[in-house]
């Protein structure tokens, strides 16, 4: 099965010049979604994570499904003000302005737990780099990063620590 054929490319969304990779067409395909999670599970099983940390919001979809396959817990990394208990937070640069991500302070207990980060897509690596720092701040040990899609030319993986970085589908020239 070719996962790329299930991803819809929407030109000029959310603004001119961006080719948006729409994963809703993959998610609605029962066999395609299942196959995607199976591929991620095969490539990540050796990392034996205790937790999957998924970034809001598309990282929740792939991360939670992968967690059940790998027998790991799922930890949401959320936008500001969504988590109810005490949080660790990190601010990071966006193209315009700054953004902030939060995780519960007690989410990665016990300290040193092995954490696999999961998101739908890595572009510039700003979100993933910030999440890596947040995981460390929360006492977790990052053992890998997994993405369905990688926009290779944006070199996002260079913003990540030296752990295994897995992507299932790559785009060049975006
Ligand atoms: P970045 O921080 O630049 O690596 O951007 C990663 C986040 O932005 C991911 O959570 C993606 O869901 C989203 N994103 C960035 N670029 C695209 C794109 N071309 N198509 C779809 N989602 C994108």
XYZ file of C-alpha atoms and ligand atoms in Angstrom:
197
model
C 0.000 0.000 0.000
C 1.261 3.487 -0.866
C 0.448 5.868 2.015
C 1.303 8.922 -0.090
C -1.615 8.284 -2.450
C -3.986 8.656 0.526
C -2.665 12.085 1.529
C -4.422 14.993 -0.163
C -2.321 17.993 -1.145
C -4.236 21.270 -0.907
C -2.424 24.155 -2.611
C -2.304 27.607 -1.023
C -3.737 26.565 2.354
C -3.723 28.152 4.909
C -1.963 30.845 2.884
C -0.540 31.335 -0.608
C 2.529 29.219 -1.348
C 1.853 26.494 1.244
C 1.040 23.001 -0.022
C -1.007 21.640 2.875
C -0.716 17.893 3.482
C -4.259 16.847 4.441
C -4.279 13.595 6.411
C -8.082 13.422 6.790
C -8.216 11.476 3.508
C -5.819 8.934 5.014
C -7.735 8.708 8.305
C -11.064 8.032 6.578
C -9.570 5.044 4.750
C -9.884 2.153 7.222
C -7.183 -0.025 5.638
C -4.880 2.935 5.021
C -5.118 4.236 8.594
C -4.557 0.772 10.019
C -1.580 0.200 7.688
C -0.054 3.558 8.692
C -0.216 2.673 12.384
C 1.168 -0.800 11.624
C 4.143 0.743 9.759
C 4.850 3.159 12.609
C 4.602 0.290 15.119
C 7.079 -1.876 13.182
C 9.607 0.944 12.892
C 9.265 2.064 16.531
C 8.827 -1.229 18.427
C 12.559 -1.602 19.158
C 12.555 1.745 20.959
C 10.299 0.156 23.634
C 8.802 3.462 24.816
C 6.985 3.703 28.145
C 5.050 6.696 26.788
C 4.065 8.215 23.467
C 3.935 12.021 23.600
C 1.590 13.337 20.883
C 1.364 16.981 19.886
C -2.007 18.751 19.619
C -3.918 18.002 17.646
C -3.013 15.642 14.818
C -0.298 14.035 16.923
C -3.104 12.825 19.223
C -4.664 10.761 16.444
C -1.557 8.868 15.355
C 0.093 8.884 18.785
C -2.846 7.402 20.671
C -3.393 4.638 18.099
C 0.321 3.816 18.129
C 0.403 3.748 21.944
C -2.184 0.964 22.071
C -0.158 -1.078 19.534
C 3.115 -0.649 21.432
C 1.662 -1.141 24.913
C 2.720 2.383 25.892
C 0.827 5.130 27.708
C -0.278 8.233 25.814
C 0.632 11.743 26.977
C -0.901 14.789 25.265
C 1.325 17.810 24.587
C -1.166 20.647 24.462
C -1.663 24.255 23.513
C -1.789 26.742 26.423
C -4.552 26.637 29.011
C -6.014 23.233 28.095
C -4.460 20.959 30.725
C -6.139 21.165 34.141
C -3.322 20.210 36.556
C 0.162 21.700 37.089
C 2.154 21.947 33.852
C 5.622 22.376 32.453
C 5.625 24.824 29.541
C 7.900 25.847 26.708
C 7.720 28.837 24.380
C 9.097 28.661 20.867
C 9.458 30.840 17.795
C 6.990 30.676 14.923
C 7.341 32.362 11.557
C 5.279 35.202 13.032
C 5.425 35.506 16.814
C 5.710 32.804 19.456
C 3.744 29.774 20.575
C 3.642 27.715 23.741
C 3.211 24.011 24.504
C 2.383 22.413 27.829
C 2.534 18.967 29.427
C 1.355 17.846 32.856
C 4.177 17.867 35.388
C 3.380 14.334 36.541
C 2.774 12.898 33.054
C 6.126 11.183 32.508
C 6.445 9.548 35.900
C 8.751 7.930 36.988
C 11.666 10.202 35.988
C 13.746 8.762 33.166
C 10.776 7.044 31.511
C 11.342 6.372 27.802
C 9.312 8.689 25.577
C 8.604 8.505 21.839
C 7.357 11.760 20.287
C 4.694 11.428 17.545
C 3.195 13.997 15.176
C 1.578 13.863 11.756
C 4.190 16.003 10.032
C 7.595 17.595 10.558
C 8.206 20.791 8.613
C 10.705 23.300 10.082
C 11.038 21.197 13.237
C 10.070 24.114 15.514
C 7.210 22.210 17.151
C 9.166 18.963 17.475
C 12.293 20.693 18.793
C 10.263 22.476 21.469
C 8.492 19.235 22.385
C 11.855 17.481 22.786
C 12.902 20.153 25.295
C 9.571 19.914 27.087
C 9.906 16.144 27.455
C 13.347 16.614 28.986
C 12.019 19.355 31.305
C 9.294 16.957 32.465
C 11.890 14.320 33.359
C 11.397 12.015 30.373
C 14.115 10.417 28.254
C 13.423 10.991 24.564
C 14.164 7.731 22.725
C 12.841 8.653 19.256
C 10.636 10.847 17.082
C 8.100 9.488 14.589
C 6.182 11.337 11.888
C 3.881 10.160 9.136
C 5.151 12.946 6.828
C 8.492 14.739 6.509
C 8.999 17.886 4.409
C 12.634 17.084 3.740
C 13.808 20.429 2.325
C 12.855 22.266 5.528
C 15.482 20.218 7.421
C 13.379 19.908 10.566
C 15.307 16.871 11.770
C 18.347 19.118 12.319
C 16.465 20.760 15.220
C 16.094 17.427 17.016
C 18.455 15.654 19.402
C 20.456 12.663 18.165
C 17.755 10.015 18.604
C 16.225 7.859 15.836
C 13.937 9.989 13.636
C 11.367 8.030 11.645
C 9.123 9.286 8.829
C 6.939 7.150 6.586
C 6.424 9.513 3.645
C 8.788 12.207 2.405
C 8.087 15.247 0.214
C 10.788 17.272 -1.496
C 10.396 20.722 -3.040
C 7.684 21.872 -0.568
P 6.954 22.723 12.158
O 6.938 23.213 13.571
O 7.352 23.802 11.173
O 7.780 21.472 11.974
O 5.452 22.388 11.784
C 4.895 21.231 12.218
C 3.418 21.362 12.535
O 2.712 22.209 11.615
C 2.800 19.994 12.477
O 2.037 19.821 13.647
C 1.951 20.009 11.226
O 0.698 19.443 11.518
C 1.823 21.470 10.806
N 2.243 21.717 9.400
C 3.315 22.440 8.993
N 3.410 22.485 7.665
C 2.377 21.751 7.174
C 1.924 21.393 5.850
N 2.559 21.785 4.731
N 0.828 20.612 5.754
C 0.177 20.195 6.858
N 0.539 20.494 8.120
C 1.623 21.278 8.298
